CSV table of C-alpha atoms in Angstrom, one decimal:
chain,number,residue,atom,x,y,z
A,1,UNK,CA,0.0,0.0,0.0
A,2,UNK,CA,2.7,2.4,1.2
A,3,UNK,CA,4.5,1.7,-2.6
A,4,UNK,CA,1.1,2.8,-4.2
A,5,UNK,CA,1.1,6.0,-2.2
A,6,UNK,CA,4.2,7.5,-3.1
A,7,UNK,CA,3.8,8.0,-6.7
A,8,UNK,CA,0.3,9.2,-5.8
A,9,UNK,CA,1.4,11.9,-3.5
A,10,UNK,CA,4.3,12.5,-6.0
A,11,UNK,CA,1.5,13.3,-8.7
A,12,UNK,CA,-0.8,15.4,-6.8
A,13,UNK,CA,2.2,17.6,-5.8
A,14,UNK,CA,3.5,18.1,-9.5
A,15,UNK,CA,0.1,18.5,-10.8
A,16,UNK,CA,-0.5,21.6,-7.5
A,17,UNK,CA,3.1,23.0,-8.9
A,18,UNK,CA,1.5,22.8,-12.6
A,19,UNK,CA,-1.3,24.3,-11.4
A,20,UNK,CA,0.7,27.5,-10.0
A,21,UNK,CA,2.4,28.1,-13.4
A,22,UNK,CA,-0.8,28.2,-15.1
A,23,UNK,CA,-1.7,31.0,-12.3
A,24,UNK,CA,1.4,32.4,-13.2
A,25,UNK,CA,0.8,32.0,-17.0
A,26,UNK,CA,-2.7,33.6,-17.1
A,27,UNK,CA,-1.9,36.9,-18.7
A,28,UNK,CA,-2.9,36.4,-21.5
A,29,UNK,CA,-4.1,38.0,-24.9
A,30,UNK,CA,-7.2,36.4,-24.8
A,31,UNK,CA,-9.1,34.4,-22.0
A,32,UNK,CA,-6.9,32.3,-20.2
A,33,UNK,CA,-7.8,28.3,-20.5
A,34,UNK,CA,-7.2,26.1,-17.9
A,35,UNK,CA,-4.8,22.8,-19.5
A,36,UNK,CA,-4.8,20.7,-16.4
A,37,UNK,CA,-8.2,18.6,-17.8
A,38,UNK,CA,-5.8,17.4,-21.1
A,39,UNK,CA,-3.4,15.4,-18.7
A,40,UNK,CA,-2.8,12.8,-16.2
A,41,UNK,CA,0.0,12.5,-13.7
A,42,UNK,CA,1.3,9.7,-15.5
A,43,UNK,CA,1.7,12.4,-18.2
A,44,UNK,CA,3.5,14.8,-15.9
A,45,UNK,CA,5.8,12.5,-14.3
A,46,UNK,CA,7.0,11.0,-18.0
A,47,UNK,CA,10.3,13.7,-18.3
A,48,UNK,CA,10.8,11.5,-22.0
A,49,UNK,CA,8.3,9.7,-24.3
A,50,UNK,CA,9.2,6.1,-24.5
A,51,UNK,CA,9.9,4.9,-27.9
A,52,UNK,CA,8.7,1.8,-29.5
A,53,UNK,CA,11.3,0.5,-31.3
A,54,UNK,CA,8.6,-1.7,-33.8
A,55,UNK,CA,7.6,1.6,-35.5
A,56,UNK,CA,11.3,1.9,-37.6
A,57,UNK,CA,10.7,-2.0,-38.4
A,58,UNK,CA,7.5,-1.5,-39.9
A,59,UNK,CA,7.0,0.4,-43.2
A,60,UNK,CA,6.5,3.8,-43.5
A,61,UNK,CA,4.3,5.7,-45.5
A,62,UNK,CA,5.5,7.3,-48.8
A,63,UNK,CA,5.7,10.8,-50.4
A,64,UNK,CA,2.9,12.0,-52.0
A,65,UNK,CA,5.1,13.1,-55.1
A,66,UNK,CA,7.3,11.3,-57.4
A,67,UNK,CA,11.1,10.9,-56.5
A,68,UNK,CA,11.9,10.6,-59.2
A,69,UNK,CA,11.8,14.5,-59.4
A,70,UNK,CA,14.3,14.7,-57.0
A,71,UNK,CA,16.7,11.9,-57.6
A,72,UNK,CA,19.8,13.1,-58.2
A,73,UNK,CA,22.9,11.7,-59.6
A,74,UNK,CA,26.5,12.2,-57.8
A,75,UNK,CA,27.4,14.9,-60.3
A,76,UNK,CA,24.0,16.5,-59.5
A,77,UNK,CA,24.2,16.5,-56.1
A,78,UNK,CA,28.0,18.1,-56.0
A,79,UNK,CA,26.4,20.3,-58.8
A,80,UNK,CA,23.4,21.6,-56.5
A,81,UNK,CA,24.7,21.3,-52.8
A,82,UNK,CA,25.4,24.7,-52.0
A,83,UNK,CA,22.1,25.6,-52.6
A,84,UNK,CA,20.7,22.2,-51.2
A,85,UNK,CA,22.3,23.0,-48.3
A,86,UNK,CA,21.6,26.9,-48.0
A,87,UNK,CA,19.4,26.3,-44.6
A,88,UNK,CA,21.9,23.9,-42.7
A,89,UNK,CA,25.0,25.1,-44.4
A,90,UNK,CA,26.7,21.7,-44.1
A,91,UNK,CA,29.7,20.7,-45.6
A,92,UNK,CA,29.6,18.4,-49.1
A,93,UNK,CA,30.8,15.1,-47.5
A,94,UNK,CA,34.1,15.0,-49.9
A,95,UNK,CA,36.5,11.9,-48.8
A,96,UNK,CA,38.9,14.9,-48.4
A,97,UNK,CA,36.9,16.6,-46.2
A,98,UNK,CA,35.8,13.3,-44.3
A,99,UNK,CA,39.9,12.3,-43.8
A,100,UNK,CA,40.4,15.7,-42.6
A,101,UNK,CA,38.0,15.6,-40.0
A,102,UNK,CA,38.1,12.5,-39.1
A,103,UNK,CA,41.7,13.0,-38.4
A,104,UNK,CA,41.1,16.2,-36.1
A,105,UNK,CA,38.2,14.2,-34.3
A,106,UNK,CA,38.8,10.8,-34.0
A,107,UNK,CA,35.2,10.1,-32.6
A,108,UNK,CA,33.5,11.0,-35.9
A,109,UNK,CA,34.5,7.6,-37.4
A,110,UNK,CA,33.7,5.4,-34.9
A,111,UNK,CA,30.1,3.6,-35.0
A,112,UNK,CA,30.6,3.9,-38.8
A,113,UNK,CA,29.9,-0.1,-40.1
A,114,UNK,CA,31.3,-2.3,-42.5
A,115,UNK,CA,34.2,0.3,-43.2
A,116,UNK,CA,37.8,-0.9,-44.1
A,117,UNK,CA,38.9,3.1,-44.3
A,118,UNK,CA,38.5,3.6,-47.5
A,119,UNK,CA,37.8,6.9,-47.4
A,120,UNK,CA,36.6,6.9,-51.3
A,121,UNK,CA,34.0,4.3,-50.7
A,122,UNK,CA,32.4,6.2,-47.6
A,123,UNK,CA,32.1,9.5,-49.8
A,124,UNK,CA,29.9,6.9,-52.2
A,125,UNK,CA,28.1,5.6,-49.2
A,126,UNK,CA,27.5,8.8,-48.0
A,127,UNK,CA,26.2,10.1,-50.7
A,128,UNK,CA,23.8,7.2,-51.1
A,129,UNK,CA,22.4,8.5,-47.9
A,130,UNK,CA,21.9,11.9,-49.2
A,131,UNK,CA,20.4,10.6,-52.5
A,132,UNK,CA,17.9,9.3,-50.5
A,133,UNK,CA,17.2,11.8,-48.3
A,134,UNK,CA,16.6,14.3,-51.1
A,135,UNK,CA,14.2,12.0,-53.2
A,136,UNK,CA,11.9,11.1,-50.1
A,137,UNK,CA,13.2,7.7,-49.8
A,138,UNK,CA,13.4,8.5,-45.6
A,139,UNK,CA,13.2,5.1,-44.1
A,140,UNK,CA,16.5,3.9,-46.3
A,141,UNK,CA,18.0,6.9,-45.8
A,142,UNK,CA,17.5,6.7,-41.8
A,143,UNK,CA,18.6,2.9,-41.8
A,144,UNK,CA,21.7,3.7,-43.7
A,145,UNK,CA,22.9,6.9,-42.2
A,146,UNK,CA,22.8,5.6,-38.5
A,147,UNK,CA,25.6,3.5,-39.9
A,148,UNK,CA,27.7,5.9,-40.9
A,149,UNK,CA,27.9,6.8,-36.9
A,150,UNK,CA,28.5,11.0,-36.6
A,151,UNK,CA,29.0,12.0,-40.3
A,152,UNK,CA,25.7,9.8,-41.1
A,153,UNK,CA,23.5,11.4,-38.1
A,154,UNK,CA,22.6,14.5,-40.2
A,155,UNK,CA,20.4,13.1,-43.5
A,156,UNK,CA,19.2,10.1,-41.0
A,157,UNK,CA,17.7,12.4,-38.0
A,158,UNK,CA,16.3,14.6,-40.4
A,159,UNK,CA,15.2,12.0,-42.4
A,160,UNK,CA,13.4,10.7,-39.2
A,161,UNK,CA,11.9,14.2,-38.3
A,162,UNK,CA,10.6,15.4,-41.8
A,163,UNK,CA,8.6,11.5,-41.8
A,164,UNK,CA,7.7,12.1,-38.0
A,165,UNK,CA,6.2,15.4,-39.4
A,166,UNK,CA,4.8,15.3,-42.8
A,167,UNK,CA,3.8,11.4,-43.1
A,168,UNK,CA,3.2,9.8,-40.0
A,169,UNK,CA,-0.5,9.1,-39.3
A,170,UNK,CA,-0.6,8.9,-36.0
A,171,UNK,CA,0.3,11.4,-33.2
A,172,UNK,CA,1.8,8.7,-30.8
A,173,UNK,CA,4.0,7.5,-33.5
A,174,UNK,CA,5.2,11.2,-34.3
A,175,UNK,CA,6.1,11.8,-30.9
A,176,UNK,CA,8.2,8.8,-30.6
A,177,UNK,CA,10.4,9.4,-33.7
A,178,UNK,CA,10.5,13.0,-32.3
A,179,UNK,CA,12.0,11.6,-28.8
A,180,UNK,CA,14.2,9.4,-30.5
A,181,UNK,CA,15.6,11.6,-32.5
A,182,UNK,CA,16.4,13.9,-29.6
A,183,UNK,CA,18.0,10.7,-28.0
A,184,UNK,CA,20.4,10.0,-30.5
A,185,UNK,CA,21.2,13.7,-31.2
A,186,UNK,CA,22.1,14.2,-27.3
A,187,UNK,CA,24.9,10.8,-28.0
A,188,UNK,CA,26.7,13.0,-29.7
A,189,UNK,CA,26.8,16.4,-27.6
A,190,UNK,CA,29.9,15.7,-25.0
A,191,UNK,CA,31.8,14.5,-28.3
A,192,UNK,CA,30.9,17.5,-30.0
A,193,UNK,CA,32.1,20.0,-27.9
A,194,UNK,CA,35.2,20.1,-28.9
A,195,UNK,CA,34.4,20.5,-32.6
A,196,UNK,CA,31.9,23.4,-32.0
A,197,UNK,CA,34.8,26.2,-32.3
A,198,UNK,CA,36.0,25.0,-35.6
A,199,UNK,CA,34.1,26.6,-38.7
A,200,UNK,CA,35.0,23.5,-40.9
A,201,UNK,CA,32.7,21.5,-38.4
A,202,UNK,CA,30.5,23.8,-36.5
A,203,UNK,CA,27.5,23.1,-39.4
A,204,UNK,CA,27.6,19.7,-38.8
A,205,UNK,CA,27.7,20.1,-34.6
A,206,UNK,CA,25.0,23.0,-35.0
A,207,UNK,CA,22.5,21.0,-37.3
A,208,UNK,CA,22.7,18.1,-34.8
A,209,UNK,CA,21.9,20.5,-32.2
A,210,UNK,CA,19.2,22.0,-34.1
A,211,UNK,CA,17.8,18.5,-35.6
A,212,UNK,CA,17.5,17.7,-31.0
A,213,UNK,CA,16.1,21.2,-30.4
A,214,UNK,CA,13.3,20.9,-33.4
A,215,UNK,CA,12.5,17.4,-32.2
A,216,UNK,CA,11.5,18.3,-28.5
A,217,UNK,CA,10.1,21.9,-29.9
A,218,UNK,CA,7.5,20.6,-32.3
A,219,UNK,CA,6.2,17.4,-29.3
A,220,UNK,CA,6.3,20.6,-26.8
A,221,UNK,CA,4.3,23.3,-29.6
A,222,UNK,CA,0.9,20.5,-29.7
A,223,UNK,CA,1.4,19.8,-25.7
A,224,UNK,CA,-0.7,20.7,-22.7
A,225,UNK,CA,1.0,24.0,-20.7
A,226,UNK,CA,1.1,21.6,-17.8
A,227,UNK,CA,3.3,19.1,-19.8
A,228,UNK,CA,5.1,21.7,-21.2
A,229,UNK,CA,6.5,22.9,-17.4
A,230,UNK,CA,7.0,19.5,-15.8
A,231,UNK,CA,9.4,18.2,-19.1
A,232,UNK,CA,11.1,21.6,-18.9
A,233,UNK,CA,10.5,22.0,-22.3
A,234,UNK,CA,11.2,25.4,-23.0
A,235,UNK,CA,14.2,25.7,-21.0
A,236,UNK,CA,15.4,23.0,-23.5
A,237,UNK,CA,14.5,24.5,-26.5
A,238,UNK,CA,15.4,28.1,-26.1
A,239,UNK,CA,19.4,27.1,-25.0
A,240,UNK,CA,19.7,25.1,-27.8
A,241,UNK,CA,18.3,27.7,-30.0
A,242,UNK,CA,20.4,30.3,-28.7
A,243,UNK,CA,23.7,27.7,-29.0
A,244,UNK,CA,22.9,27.3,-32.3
A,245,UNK,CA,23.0,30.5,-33.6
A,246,UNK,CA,26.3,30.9,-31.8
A,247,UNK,CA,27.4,28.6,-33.1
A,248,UNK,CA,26.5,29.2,-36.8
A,249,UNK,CA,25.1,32.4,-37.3
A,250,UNK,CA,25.0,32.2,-40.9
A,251,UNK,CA,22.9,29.3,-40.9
A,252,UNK,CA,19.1,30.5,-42.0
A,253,UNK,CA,17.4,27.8,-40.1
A,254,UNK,CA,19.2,28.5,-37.1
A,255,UNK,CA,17.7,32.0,-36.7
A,256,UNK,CA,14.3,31.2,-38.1
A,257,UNK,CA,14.2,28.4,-35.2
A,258,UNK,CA,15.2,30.9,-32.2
A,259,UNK,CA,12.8,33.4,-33.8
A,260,UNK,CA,10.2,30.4,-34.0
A,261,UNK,CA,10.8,29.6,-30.5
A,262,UNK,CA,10.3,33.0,-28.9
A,263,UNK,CA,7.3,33.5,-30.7
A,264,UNK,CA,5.7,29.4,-29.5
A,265,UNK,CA,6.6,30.5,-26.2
A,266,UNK,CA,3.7,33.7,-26.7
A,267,UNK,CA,1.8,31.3,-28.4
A,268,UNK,CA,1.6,29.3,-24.9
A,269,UNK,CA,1.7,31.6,-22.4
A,270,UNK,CA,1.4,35.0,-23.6
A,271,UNK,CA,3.6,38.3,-24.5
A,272,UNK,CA,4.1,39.0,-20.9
A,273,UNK,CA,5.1,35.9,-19.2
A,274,UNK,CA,6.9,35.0,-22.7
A,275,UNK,CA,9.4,37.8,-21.9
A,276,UNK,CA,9.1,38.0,-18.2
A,277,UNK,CA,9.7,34.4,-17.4
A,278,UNK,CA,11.1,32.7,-20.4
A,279,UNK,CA,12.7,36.2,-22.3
A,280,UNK,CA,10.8,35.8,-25.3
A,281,UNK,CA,10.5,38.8,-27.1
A,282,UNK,CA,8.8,40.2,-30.2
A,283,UNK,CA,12.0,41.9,-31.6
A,284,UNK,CA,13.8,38.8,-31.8
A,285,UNK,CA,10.7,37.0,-33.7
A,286,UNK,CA,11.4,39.9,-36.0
A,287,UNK,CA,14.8,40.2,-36.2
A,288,UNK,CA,16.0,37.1,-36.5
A,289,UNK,CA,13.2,36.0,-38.9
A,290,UNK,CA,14.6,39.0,-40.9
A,291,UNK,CA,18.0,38.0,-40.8
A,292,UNK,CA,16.7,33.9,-41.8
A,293,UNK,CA,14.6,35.6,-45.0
A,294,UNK,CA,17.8,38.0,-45.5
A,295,UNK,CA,20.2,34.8,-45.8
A,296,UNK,CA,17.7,32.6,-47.8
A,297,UNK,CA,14.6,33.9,-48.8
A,298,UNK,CA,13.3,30.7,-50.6
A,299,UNK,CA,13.0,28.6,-47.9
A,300,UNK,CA,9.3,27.4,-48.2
A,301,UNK,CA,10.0,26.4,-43.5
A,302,UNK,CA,11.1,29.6,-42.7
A,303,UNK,CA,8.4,31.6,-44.5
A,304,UNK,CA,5.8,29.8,-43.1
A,305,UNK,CA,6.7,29.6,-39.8
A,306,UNK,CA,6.8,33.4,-39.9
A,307,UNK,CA,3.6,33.2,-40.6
A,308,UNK,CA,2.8,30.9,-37.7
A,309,UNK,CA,5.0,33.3,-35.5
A,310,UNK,CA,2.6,36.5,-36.3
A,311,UNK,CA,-0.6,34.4,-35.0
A,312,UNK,CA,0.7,33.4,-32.3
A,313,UNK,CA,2.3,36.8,-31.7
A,314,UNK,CA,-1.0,39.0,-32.8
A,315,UNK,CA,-3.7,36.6,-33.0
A,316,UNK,CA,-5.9,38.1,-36.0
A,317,UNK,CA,-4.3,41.4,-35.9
A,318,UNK,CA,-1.8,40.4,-38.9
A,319,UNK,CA,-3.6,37.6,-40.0
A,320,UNK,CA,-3.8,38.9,-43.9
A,321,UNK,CA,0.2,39.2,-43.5
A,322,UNK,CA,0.3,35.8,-42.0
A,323,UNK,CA,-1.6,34.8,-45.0
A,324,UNK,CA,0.8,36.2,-47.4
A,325,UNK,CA,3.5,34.6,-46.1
A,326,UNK,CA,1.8,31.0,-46.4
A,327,UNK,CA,1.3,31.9,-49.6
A,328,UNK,CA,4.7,32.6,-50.3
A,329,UNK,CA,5.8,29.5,-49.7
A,330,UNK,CA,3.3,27.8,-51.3
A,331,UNK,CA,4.7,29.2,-54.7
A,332,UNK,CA,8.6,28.5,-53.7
A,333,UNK,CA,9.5,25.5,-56.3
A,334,UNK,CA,11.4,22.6,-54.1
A,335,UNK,CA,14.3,21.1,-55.1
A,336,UNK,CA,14.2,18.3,-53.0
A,337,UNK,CA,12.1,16.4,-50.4
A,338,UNK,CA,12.4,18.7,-47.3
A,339,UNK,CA,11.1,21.8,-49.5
A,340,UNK,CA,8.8,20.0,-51.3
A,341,UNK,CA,6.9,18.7,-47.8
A,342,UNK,CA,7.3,22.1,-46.2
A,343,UNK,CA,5.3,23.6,-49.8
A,344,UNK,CA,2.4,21.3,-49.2
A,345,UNK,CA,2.2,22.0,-45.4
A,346,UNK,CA,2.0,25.4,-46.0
A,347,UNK,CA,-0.9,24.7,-48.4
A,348,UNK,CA,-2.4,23.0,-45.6
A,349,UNK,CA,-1.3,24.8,-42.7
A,350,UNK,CA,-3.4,27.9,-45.0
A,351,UNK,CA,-6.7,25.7,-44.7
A,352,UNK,CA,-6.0,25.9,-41.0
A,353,UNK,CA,-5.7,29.0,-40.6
A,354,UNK,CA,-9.0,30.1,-42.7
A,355,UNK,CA,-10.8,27.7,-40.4
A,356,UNK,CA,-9.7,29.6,-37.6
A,357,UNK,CA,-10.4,32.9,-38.9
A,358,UNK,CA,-14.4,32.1,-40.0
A,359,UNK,CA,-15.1,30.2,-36.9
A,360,UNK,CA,-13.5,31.5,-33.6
A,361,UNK,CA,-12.9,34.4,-31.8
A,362,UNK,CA,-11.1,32.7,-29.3
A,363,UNK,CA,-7.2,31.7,-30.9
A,364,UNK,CA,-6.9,29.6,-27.4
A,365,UNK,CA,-10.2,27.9,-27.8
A,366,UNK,CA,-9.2,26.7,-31.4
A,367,UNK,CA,-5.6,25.8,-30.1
A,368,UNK,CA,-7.1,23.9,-27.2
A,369,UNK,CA,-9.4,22.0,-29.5
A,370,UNK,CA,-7.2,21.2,-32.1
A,371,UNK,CA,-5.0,19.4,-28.9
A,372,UNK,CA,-7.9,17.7,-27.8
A,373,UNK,CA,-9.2,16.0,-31.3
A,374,UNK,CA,-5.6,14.6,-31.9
A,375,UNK,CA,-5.1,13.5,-28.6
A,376,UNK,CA,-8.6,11.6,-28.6
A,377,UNK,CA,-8.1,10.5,-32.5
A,378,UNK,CA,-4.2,9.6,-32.5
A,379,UNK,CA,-4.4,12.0,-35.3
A,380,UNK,CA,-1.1,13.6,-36.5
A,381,UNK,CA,-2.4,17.3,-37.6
A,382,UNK,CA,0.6,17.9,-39.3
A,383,UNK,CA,0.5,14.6,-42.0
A,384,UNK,CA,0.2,16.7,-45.4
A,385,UNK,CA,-1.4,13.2,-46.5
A,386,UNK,CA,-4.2,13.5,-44.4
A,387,UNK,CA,-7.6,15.7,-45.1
A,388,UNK,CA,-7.0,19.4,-43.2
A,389,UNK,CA,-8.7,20.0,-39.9
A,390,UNK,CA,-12.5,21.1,-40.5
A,391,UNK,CA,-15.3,21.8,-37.6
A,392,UNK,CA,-16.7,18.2,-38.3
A,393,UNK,CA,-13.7,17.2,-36.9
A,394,UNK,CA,-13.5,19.4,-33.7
A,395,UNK,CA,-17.0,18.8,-32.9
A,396,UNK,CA,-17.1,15.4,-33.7
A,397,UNK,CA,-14.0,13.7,-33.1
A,398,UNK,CA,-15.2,10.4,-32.2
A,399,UNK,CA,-15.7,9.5,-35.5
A,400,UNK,CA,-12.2,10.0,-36.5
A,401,UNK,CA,-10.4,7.7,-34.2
A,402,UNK,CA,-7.5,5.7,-35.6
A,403,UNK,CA,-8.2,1.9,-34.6
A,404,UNK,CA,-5.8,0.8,-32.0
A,405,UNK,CA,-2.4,-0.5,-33.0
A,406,UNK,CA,-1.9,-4.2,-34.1
């Protein structure tokens, strides 16, 4: 009885400490929404989502596109890195450069498989890896990058995270990639720190640090305030952001993702506690979304999370500018699979926000329905193979539950 008891007590008290911060968080912009009905202790004692390894076995969904579009030959891809690489900024995987490297930091080839140091043949592999990452093909390209150990981390995570995002069905399964990936990015972090000083390899310690910091950002962006607090989320996600952009301030995604993060933090808890608590502000949404548009202005992420960052900072105020910016994106032709799933988010994402905009007055009370339909349905919001949210849907959501797992 006494075993029972203790986790018991252990949950009232974090769900009274969760309660405070929503006390704390209740300046708001609009009515203030109490969270603590979305959760359960066993919620806010969970500090990581457990991962079930069965969903890398099983066989993921594929892009809704042809890859052939963006299948790329070796010459093509030497052709158009710089520009395939204009967000992350990282380093064409030459075996010069690899030998180079690996020679500096001895830790970047180990956990690389079936490798006889050849460093020829792992330039080939390598680029296989990116090959596939470019054309869609995400589950190859995550099941052979993990075994190129550290230089093989960077097309694999984001392999992981742009299927956890774009093309998972479910919710539950998103999350888990999303934690894993955030696992296997932190594997690398003590071994990293040595390398983060040197420009030839701060891109590829900064977009391992950023690939960790988008994982945890977009679980904590769909989670209840409460969860938000006990995980320490935004803690989390605001060093890395800022570490990031330290450590590569010419990387466009770096300072579209600090920006992004400032502006989630409003979204959650409002302008005031955003900068009191947490120092979010509103001039660095702007700034360093202007300096992410200034460096690469065709990246279909970073315009629409702008536009995400303007709701959540203004509500409807700049909702038509919001708009725009969807918009803009929309029209950006990709060049590869990353670009090409943002475009058709955005499209999405648009129906969204229209929804919004002709049926609430409340941006809170659409947020907190929107949590509560994928929660109850298993529904990942953000699949851009799924139908976009409508009212049936947030008034009915019983008769869009996923059937439990097999």
């Amino acid at each position: 009885m006494a075993a029972y008891f203790v986790p018991f007590w252990r949950s009232l008290c974090l769900i009274a400490l969760c309660a405070i911060s929503l006390q704390v968080h209740a300046a708001r912009d609009d009515e203030a929404d109490d969270e603590m009905d979305e959760v359960t202790p066993e919620e806010l004692q969970m500090q990581e989502i457990p991962v079930d390894e069965r969903i890398f076995v099983e066989k993921w969904n594929e892009v809704p596109y042809k890859k052939s579009y963006f299948t790329y030959t070796d010459k093509q891809i030497r052709d158009k890195w710089e520009y395939l690489m204009r967000g992350l900024k990282v380093p064409y995987p030459s075996a010069a450069y690899m030998k180079e490297q690996f020679e500096k930091y001895p830790f970047m080839k180990e956990d690389i498989e079936g490798w006889n140091g050849d460093y020829q043949v792992l330039e080939a592999r390598s680029l296989q890896v990116w090959r596939k990452f470019f054309a869609g093909d995400f589950q190859e390209a995550r099941e052979e990058g993990l075994k190129l150990g550290p230089i093989g981390k960077i097309p694999a995570l984001f392999s992981q995270l742009m299927y956890a995002i774009y093309l998972a069905d479910r919710q539950s399964t998103k999350y888990m990639m999303l934690q894993d990936v955030a696992n296997q990015a932190q594997e690398y972090f003590d071994d990293m720190e040595e390398a983060a000083d040197d420009p030839a390899v701060a891109p590829i310690v900064a977009s391992v640090k950023l690939g960790y910091a988008y994982a945890i950002a977009r679980i904590a962006e769909e989670s209840p305030v409460p969860v938000v607090v006990a995980r320490r989320y935004i803690g989390k996600i605001k060093n890395s952001a800022e570490e990031v952009v330290e450590i590569m301030p010419d990387q466009p995604l770096a300072h579209a993702f600090r920006a992004g993060v400032d502006a989630g933090i409003m979204r959650r808890v409002g302008k005031f506690t955003g900068r009191m608590t947490y120092g979010a502000r509103t001039t660095t949404v702007e700034e360093s979304f202007a300096d992410a548009l200034t460096l690469a202005p065709d990246i279909p992420i970073v315009n629409y999370e702008y536009a995400n960052a303007l709701i959540y900072m203004n509500r409807k105020r700049d909702l038509n500018e919001a708009i725009s910016y969807l918009e803009k994106a929309m029209k950006i032709r990709p060049e590869y699979s990353m670009d090409a799933l943002d475009v058709m988010y955005s499209y999405k994402r648009l129906q969204e926000v229209r929804l919004y905009a002709l049926n609430f007055r409340s941006f809170r009370k659409f947020e907190k329905l929107r949590r509560k339909y994928s929660k109850k349905t298993d529904r990942n919001l953000t699949s851009i193979i799924s139908d976009p949210l409508s009212m049936d849907m947030l008034n009915n959501p019983d008769k869009y539950i996923l059937p439990e797992r097999n």
